[in-house]
PDB file of C-alpha atoms and ligand atoms in Angstrom:
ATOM      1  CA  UNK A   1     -27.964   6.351  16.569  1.00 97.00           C
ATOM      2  CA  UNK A   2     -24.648   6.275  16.922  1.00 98.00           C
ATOM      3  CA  UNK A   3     -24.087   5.319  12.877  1.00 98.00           C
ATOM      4  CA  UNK A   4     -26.287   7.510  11.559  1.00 98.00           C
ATOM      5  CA  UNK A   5     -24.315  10.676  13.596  1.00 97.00           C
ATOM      6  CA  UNK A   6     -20.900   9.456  12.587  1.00 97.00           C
ATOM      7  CA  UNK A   7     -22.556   9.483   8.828  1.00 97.00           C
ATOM      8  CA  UNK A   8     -23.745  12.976   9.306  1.00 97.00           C
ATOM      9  CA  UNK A   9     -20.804  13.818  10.316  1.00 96.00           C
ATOM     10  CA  UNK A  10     -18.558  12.489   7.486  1.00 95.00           C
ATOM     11  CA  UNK A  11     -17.332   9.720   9.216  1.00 95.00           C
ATOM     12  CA  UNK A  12     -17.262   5.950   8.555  1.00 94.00           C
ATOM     13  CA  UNK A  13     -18.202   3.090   9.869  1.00 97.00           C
ATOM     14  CA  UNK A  14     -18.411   0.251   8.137  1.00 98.00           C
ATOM     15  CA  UNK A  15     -21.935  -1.130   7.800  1.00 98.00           C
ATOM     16  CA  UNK A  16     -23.902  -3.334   5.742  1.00 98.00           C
ATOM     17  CA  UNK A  17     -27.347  -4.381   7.028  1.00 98.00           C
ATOM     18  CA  UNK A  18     -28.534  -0.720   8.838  1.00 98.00           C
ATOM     19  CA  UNK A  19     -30.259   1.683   6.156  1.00 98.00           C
ATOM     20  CA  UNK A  20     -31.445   5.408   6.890  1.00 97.00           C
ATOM     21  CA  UNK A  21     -35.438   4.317   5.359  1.00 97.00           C
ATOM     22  CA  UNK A  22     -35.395   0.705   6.968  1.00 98.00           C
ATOM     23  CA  UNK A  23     -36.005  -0.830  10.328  1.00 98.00           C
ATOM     24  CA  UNK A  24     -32.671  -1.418  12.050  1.00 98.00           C
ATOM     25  CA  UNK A  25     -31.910  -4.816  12.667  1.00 98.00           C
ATOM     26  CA  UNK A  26     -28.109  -4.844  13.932  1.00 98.00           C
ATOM     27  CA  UNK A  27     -27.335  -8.701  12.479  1.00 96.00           C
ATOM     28  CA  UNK A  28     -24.449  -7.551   9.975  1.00 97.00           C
ATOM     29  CA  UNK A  29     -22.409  -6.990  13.546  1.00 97.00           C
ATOM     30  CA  UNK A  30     -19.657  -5.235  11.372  1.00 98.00           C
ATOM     31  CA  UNK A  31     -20.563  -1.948  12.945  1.00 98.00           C
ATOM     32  CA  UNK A  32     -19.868  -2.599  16.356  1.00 98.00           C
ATOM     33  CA  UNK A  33     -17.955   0.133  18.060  1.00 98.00           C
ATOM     34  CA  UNK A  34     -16.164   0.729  21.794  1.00 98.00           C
ATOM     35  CA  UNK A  35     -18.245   2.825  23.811  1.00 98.00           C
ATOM     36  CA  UNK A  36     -17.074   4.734  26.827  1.00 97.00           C
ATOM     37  CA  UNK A  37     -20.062   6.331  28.950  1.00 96.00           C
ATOM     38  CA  UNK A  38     -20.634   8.967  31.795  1.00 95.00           C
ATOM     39  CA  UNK A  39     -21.584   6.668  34.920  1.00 94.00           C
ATOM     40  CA  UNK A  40     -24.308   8.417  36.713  1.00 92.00           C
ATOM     41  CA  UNK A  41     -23.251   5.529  39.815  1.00 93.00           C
ATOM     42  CA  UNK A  42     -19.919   7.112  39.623  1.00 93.00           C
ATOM     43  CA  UNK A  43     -19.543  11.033  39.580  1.00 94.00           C
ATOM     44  CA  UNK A  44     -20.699  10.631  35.428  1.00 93.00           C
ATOM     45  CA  UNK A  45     -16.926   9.342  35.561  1.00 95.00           C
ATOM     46  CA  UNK A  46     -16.113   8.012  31.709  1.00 96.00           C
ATOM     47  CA  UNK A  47     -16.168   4.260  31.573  1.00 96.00           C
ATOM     48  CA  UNK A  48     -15.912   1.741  28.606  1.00 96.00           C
ATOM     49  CA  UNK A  49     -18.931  -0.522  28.217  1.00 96.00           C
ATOM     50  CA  UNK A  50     -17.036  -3.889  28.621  1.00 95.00           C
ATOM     51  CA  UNK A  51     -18.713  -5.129  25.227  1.00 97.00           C
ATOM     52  CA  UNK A  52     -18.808  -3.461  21.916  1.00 98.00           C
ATOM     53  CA  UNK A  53     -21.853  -2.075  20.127  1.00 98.00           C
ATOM     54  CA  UNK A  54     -23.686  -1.916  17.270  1.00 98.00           C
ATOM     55  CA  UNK A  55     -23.427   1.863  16.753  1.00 98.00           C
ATOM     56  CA  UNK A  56     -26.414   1.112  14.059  1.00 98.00           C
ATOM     57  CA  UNK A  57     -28.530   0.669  17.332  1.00 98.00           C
ATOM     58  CA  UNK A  58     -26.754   2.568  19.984  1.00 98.00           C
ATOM     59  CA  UNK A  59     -28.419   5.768  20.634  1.00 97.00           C
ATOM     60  CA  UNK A  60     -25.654   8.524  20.898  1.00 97.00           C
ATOM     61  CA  UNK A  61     -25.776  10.318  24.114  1.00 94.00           C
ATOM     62  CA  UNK A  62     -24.059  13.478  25.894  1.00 94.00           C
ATOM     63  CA  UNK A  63     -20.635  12.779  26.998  1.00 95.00           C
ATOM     64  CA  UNK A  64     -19.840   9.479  25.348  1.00 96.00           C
ATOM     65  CA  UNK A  65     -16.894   8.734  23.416  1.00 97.00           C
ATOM     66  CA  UNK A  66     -16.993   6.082  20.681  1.00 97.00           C
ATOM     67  CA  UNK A  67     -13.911   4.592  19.041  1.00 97.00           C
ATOM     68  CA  UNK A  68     -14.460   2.958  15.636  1.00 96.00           C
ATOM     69  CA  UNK A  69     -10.358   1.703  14.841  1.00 95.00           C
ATOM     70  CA  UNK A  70      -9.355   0.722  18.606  1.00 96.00           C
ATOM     71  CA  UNK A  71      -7.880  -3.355  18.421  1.00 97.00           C
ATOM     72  CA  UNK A  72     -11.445  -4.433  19.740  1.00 97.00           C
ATOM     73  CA  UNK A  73     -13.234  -2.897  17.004  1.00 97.00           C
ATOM     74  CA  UNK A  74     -10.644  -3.249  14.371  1.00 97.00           C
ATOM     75  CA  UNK A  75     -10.593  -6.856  15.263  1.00 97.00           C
ATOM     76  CA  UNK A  76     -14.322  -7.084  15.219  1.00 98.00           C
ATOM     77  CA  UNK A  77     -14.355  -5.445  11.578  1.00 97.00           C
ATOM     78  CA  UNK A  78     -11.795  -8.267  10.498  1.00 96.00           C
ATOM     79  CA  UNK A  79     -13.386 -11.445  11.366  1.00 96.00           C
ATOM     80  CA  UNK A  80     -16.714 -10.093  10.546  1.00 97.00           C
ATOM     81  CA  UNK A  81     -15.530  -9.596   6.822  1.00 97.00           C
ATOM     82  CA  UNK A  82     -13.211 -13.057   7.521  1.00 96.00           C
ATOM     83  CA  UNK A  83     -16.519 -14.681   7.643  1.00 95.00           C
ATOM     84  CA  UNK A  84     -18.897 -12.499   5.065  1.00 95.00           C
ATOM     85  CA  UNK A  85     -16.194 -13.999   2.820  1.00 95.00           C
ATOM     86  CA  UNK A  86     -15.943 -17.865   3.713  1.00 94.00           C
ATOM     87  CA  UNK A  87     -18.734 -19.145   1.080  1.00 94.00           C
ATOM     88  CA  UNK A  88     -18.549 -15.935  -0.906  1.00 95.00           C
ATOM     89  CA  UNK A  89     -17.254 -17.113  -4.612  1.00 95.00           C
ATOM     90  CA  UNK A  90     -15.101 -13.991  -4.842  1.00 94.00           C
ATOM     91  CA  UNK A  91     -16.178 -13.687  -8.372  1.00 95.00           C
ATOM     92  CA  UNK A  92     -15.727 -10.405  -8.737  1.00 96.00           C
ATOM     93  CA  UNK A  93     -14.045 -10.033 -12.426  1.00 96.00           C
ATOM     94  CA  UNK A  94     -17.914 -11.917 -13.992  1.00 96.00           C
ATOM     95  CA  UNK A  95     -19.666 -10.182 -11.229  1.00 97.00           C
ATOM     96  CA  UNK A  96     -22.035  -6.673 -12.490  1.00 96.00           C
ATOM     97  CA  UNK A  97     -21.455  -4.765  -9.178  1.00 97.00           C
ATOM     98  CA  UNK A  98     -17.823  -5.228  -8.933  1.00 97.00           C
ATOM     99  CA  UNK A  99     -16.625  -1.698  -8.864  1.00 96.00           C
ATOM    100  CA  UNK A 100     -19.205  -0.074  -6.434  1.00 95.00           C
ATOM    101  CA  UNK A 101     -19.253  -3.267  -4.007  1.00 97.00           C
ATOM    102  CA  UNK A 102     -19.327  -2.677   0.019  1.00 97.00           C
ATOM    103  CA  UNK A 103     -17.801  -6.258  -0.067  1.00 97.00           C
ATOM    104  CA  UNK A 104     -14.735  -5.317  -2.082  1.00 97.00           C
ATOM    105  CA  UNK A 105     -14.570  -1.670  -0.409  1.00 97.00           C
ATOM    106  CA  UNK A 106     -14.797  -2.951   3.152  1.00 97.00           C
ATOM    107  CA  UNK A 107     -12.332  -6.109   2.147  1.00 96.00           C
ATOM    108  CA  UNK A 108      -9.843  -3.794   1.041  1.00 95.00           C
ATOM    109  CA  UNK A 109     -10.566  -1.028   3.866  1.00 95.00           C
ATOM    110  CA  UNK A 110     -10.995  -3.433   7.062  1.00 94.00           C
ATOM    111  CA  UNK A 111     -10.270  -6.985   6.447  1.00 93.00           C
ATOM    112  CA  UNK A 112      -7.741  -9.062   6.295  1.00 89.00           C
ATOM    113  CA  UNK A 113      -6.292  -9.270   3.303  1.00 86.00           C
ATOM    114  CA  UNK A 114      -5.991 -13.122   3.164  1.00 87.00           C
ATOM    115  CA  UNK A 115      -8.199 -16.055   3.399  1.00 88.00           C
ATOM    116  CA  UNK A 116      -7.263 -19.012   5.746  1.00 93.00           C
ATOM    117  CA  UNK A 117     -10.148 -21.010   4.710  1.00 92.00           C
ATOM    118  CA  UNK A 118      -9.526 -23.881   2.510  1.00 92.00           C
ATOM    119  CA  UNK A 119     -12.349 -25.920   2.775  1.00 94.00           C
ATOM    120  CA  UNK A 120     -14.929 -26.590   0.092  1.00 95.00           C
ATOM    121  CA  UNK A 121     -17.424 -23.372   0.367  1.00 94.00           C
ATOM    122  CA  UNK A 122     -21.028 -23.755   0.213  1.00 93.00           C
ATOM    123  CA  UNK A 123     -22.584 -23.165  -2.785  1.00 92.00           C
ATOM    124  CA  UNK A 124     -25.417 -21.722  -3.423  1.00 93.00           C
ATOM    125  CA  UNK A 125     -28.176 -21.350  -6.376  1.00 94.00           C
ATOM    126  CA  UNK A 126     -28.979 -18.504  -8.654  1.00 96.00           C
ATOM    127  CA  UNK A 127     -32.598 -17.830  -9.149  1.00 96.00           C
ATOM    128  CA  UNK A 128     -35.106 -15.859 -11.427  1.00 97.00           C
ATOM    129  CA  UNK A 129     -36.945 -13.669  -8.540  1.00 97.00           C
ATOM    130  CA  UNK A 130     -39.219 -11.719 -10.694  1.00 96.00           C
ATOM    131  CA  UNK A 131     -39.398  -9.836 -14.444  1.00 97.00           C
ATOM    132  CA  UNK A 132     -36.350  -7.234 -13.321  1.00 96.00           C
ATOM    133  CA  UNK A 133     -34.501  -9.215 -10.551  1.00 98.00           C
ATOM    134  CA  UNK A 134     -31.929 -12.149 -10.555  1.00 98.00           C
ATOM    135  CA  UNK A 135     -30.434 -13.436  -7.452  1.00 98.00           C
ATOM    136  CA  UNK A 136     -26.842 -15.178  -7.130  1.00 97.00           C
ATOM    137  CA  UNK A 137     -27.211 -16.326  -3.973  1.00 96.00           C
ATOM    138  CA  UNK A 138     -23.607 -17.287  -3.191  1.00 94.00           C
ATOM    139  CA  UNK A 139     -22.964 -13.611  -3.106  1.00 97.00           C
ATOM    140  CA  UNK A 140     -25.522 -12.418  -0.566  1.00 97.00           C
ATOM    141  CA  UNK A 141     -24.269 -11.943   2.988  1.00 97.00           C
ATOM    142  CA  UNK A 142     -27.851 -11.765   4.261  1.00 97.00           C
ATOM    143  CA  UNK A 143     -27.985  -8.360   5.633  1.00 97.00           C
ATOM    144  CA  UNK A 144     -32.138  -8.751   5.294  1.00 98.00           C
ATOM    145  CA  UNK A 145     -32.095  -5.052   3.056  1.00 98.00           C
ATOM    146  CA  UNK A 146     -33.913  -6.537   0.643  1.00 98.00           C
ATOM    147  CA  UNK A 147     -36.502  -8.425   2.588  1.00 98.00           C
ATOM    148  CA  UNK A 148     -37.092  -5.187   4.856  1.00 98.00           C
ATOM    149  CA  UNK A 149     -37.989  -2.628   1.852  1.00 98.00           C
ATOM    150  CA  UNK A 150     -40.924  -5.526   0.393  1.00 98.00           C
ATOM    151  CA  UNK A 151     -41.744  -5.513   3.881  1.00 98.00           C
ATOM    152  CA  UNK A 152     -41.444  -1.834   5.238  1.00 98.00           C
ATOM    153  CA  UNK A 153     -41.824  -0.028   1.763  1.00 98.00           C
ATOM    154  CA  UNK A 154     -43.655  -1.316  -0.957  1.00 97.00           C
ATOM    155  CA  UNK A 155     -45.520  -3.832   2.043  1.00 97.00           C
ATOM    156  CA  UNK A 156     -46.027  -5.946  -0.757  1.00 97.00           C
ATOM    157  CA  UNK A 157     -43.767  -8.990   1.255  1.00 96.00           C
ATOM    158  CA  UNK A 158     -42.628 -11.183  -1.486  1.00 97.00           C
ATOM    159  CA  UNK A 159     -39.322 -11.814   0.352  1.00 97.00           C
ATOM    160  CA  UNK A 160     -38.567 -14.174   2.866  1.00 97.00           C
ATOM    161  CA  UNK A 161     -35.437 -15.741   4.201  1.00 96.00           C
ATOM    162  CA  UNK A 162     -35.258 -19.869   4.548  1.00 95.00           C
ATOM    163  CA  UNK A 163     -32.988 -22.063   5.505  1.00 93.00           C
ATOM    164  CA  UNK A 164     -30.333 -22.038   9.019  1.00 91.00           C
ATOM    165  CA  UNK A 165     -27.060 -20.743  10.038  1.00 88.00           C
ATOM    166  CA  UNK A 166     -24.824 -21.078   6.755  1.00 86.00           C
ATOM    167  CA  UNK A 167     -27.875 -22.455   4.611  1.00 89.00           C
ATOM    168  CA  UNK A 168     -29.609 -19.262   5.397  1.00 91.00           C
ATOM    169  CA  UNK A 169     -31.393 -18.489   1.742  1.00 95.00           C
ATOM    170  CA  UNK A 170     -33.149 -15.442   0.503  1.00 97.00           C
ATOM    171  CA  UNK A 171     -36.404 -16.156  -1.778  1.00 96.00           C
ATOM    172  CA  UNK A 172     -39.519 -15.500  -2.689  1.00 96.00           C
ATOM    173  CA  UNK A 173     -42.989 -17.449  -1.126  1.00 97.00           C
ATOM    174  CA  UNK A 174     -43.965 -20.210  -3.167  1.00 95.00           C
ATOM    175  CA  UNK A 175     -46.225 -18.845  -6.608  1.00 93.00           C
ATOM    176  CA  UNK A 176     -45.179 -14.643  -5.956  1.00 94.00           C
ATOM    177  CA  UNK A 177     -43.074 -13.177  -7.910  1.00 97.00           C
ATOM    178  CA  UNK A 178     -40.766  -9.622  -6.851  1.00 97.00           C
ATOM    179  CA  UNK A 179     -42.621  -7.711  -9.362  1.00 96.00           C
ATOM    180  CA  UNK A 180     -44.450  -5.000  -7.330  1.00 95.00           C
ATOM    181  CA  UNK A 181     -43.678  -1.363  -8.908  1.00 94.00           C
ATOM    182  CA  UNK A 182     -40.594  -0.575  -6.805  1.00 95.00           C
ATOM    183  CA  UNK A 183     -39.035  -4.229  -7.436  1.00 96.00           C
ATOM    184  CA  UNK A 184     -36.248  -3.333  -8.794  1.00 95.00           C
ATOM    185  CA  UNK A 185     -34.994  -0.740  -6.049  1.00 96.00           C
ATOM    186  CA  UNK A 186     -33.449  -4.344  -4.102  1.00 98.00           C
ATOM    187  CA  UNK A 187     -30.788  -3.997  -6.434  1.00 97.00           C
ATOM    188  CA  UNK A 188     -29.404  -1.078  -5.651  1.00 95.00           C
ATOM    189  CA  UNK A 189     -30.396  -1.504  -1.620  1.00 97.00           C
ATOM    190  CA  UNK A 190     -28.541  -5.149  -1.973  1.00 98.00           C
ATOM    191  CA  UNK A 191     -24.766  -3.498  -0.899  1.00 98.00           C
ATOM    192  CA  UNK A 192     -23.230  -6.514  -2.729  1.00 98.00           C
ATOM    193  CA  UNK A 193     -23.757  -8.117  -6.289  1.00 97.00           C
ATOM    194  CA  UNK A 194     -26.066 -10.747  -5.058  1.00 98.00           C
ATOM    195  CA  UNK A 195     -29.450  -8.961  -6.591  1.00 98.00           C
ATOM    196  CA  UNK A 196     -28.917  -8.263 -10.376  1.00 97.00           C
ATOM    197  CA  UNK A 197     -30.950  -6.148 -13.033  1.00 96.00           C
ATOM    198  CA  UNK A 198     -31.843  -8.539 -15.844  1.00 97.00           C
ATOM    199  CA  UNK A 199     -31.387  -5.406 -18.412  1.00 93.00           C
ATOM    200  CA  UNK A 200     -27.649  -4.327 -17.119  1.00 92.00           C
ATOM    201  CA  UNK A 201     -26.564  -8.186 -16.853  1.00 95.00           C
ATOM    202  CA  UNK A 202     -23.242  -8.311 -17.979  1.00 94.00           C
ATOM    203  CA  UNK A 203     -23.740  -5.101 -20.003  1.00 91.00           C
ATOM    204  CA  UNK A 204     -20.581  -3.148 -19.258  1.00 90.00           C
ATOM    205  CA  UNK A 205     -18.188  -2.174 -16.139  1.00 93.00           C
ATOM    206  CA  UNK A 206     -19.570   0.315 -13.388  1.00 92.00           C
ATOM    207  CA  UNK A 207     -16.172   2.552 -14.184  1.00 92.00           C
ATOM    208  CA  UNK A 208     -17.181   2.685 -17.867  1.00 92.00           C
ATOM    209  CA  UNK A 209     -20.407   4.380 -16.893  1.00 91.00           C
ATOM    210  CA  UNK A 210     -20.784   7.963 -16.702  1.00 90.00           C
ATOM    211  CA  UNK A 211     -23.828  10.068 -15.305  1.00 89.00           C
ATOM    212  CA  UNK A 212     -25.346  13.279 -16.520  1.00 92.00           C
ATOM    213  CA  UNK A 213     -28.551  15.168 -14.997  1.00 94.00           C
ATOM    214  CA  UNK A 214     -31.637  14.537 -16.796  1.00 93.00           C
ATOM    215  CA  UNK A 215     -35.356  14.814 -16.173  1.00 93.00           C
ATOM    216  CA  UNK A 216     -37.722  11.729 -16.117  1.00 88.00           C
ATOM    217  CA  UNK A 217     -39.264  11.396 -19.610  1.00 83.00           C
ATOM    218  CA  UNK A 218     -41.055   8.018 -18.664  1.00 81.00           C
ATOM    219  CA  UNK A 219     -43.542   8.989 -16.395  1.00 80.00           C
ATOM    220  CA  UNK A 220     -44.856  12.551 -16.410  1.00 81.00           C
ATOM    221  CA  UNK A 221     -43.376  13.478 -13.272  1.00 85.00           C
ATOM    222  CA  UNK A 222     -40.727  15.403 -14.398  1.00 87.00           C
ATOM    223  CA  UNK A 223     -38.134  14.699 -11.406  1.00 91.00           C
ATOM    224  CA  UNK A 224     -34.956  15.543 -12.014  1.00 94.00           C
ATOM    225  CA  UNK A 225     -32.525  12.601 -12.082  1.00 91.00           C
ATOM    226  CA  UNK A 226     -29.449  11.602 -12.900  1.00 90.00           C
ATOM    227  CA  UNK A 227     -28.303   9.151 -16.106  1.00 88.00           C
ATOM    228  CA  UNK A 228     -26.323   6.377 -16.225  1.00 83.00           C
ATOM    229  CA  UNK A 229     -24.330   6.239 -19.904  1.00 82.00           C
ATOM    230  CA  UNK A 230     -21.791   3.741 -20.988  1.00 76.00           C
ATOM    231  CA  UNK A 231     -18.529   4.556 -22.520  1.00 67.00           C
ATOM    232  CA  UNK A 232     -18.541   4.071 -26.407  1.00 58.00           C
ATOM    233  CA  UNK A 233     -14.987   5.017 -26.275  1.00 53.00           C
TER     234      UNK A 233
HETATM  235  S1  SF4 B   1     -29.735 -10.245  -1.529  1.00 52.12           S
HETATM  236 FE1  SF4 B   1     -28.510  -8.387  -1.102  1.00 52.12          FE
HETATM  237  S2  SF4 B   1     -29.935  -7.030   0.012  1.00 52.12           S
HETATM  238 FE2  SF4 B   1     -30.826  -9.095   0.064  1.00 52.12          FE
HETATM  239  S3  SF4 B   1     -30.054  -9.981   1.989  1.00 52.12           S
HETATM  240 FE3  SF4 B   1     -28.633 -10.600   0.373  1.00 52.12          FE
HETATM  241  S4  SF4 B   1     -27.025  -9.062   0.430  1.00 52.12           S
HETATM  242 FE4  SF4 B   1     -28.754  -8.197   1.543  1.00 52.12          FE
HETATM  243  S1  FES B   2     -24.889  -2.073  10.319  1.00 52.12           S
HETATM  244 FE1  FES B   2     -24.882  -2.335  12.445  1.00 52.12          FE
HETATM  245  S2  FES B   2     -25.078  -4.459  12.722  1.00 52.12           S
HETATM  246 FE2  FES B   2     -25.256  -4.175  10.546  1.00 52.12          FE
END
């Protein structure tokens, strides 16, 4: 796919709900690229594809040429982070992921800068998902990551999403709990602060943390991985 060949390449596209081990589902839409194409009708003369793509589910073929800042795309990027960010609570100074948040990197990268919503914004519950996983569900911009791995990985399936249009919801079915032996992997798929680890809550700042390699002394597989420590300083 187009995305995952930009990637390779070192280049970006903003993207929040494609993910190299999961399905690809294209709803995010803040991927969508302009796409010029060979015509095999016409001499394989280069012509744009009159709408844009979702480069996360655009196969890349010979010949094209894909522009990911021309004033379609650019424009696309905006009001797709305009709206991620109408009933977000922009809480990012309480919130445990500010710091290494898509939402704040792509904000700052390709939106707009300012809000021109002033109406009340939806709000939306927290909830206790499991014995490792909180939700704040006013933060999640339903990208479907999460859903996808309990679905694709673990096939376990405790996910679900509920609700319409803005009252779109993710939980858990009714009696589960997330609490299958990868559970707690959702929080570092979710590419916003709306899936929390219980132990970290409010612990300390990402920027405080610093990471040394280690291997894994709590099961005996002795991978090699890396630490997370917080500054004592
Ligand atoms: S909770 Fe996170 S991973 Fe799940 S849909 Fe919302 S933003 Fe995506
Ligand atoms: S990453 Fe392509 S639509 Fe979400």
């Amino acid at each position: 796919m187009i995305l995952q060949v930009a990637l390779d390449a070192g280049l970006e596209i903003p993207h929040y709900c494609y993910h190299p081990g999961l399905s690809i589902v294209a709803s995010c839409r803040i991927c969508l690229v302009e796409v010029w194409a060979p015509n095999p009708r016409a001499d394989n003369k280069l012509e744009p594809i009159p709408k844009l793509l979702p480069a996360c589910q655009t196969p890349a073929g010979d010949g094209q040429v894909v522009y990911t800042d021309s004033p379609k795309a650019i424009a696309n990027q905006r009001a797709v982070m305009e709206y991620l960010l109408i009933n977000h609570p922009v809480d990012c100074p309480v919130c445990d992921q500010a710091g290494e948040c898509y939402l704040q990197d792509y904000a700052y990268q390709f939106g707009r800068g300012v809000s021109r919503f002033h109406e009340q914004k939806l709000k939306q519950p927290k909830k206790d998902l499991g014995p490792n996983v909180l939700l704040y569900a006013d933060r999640c911009i339903m990208c479907t990551r999460c859903v996808r791995f309990c679905r694709e990985v673990t096939g376990t399936g405790e996910m679900l999403i509920e609700g319409r249009g803005s009252h779109n919801q993710i939980d858990i079915f009714p009696g589960m709990a997330l609490d299958n032996e990868l559970s707690a992997n959702v929080i570092d798929l979710c590419p916003v602060g709306a899936l929390l680890d219980k132990d970290f809550l409010f612990q300390q700042r990402v920027w405080f943390l610093t990471s040394t390699p280690s291997i894994d002394g709590i099961t005996c597989s002795g991978d090699n991985i890396a630490v997370a420590l917080a500054w004592a300083g």
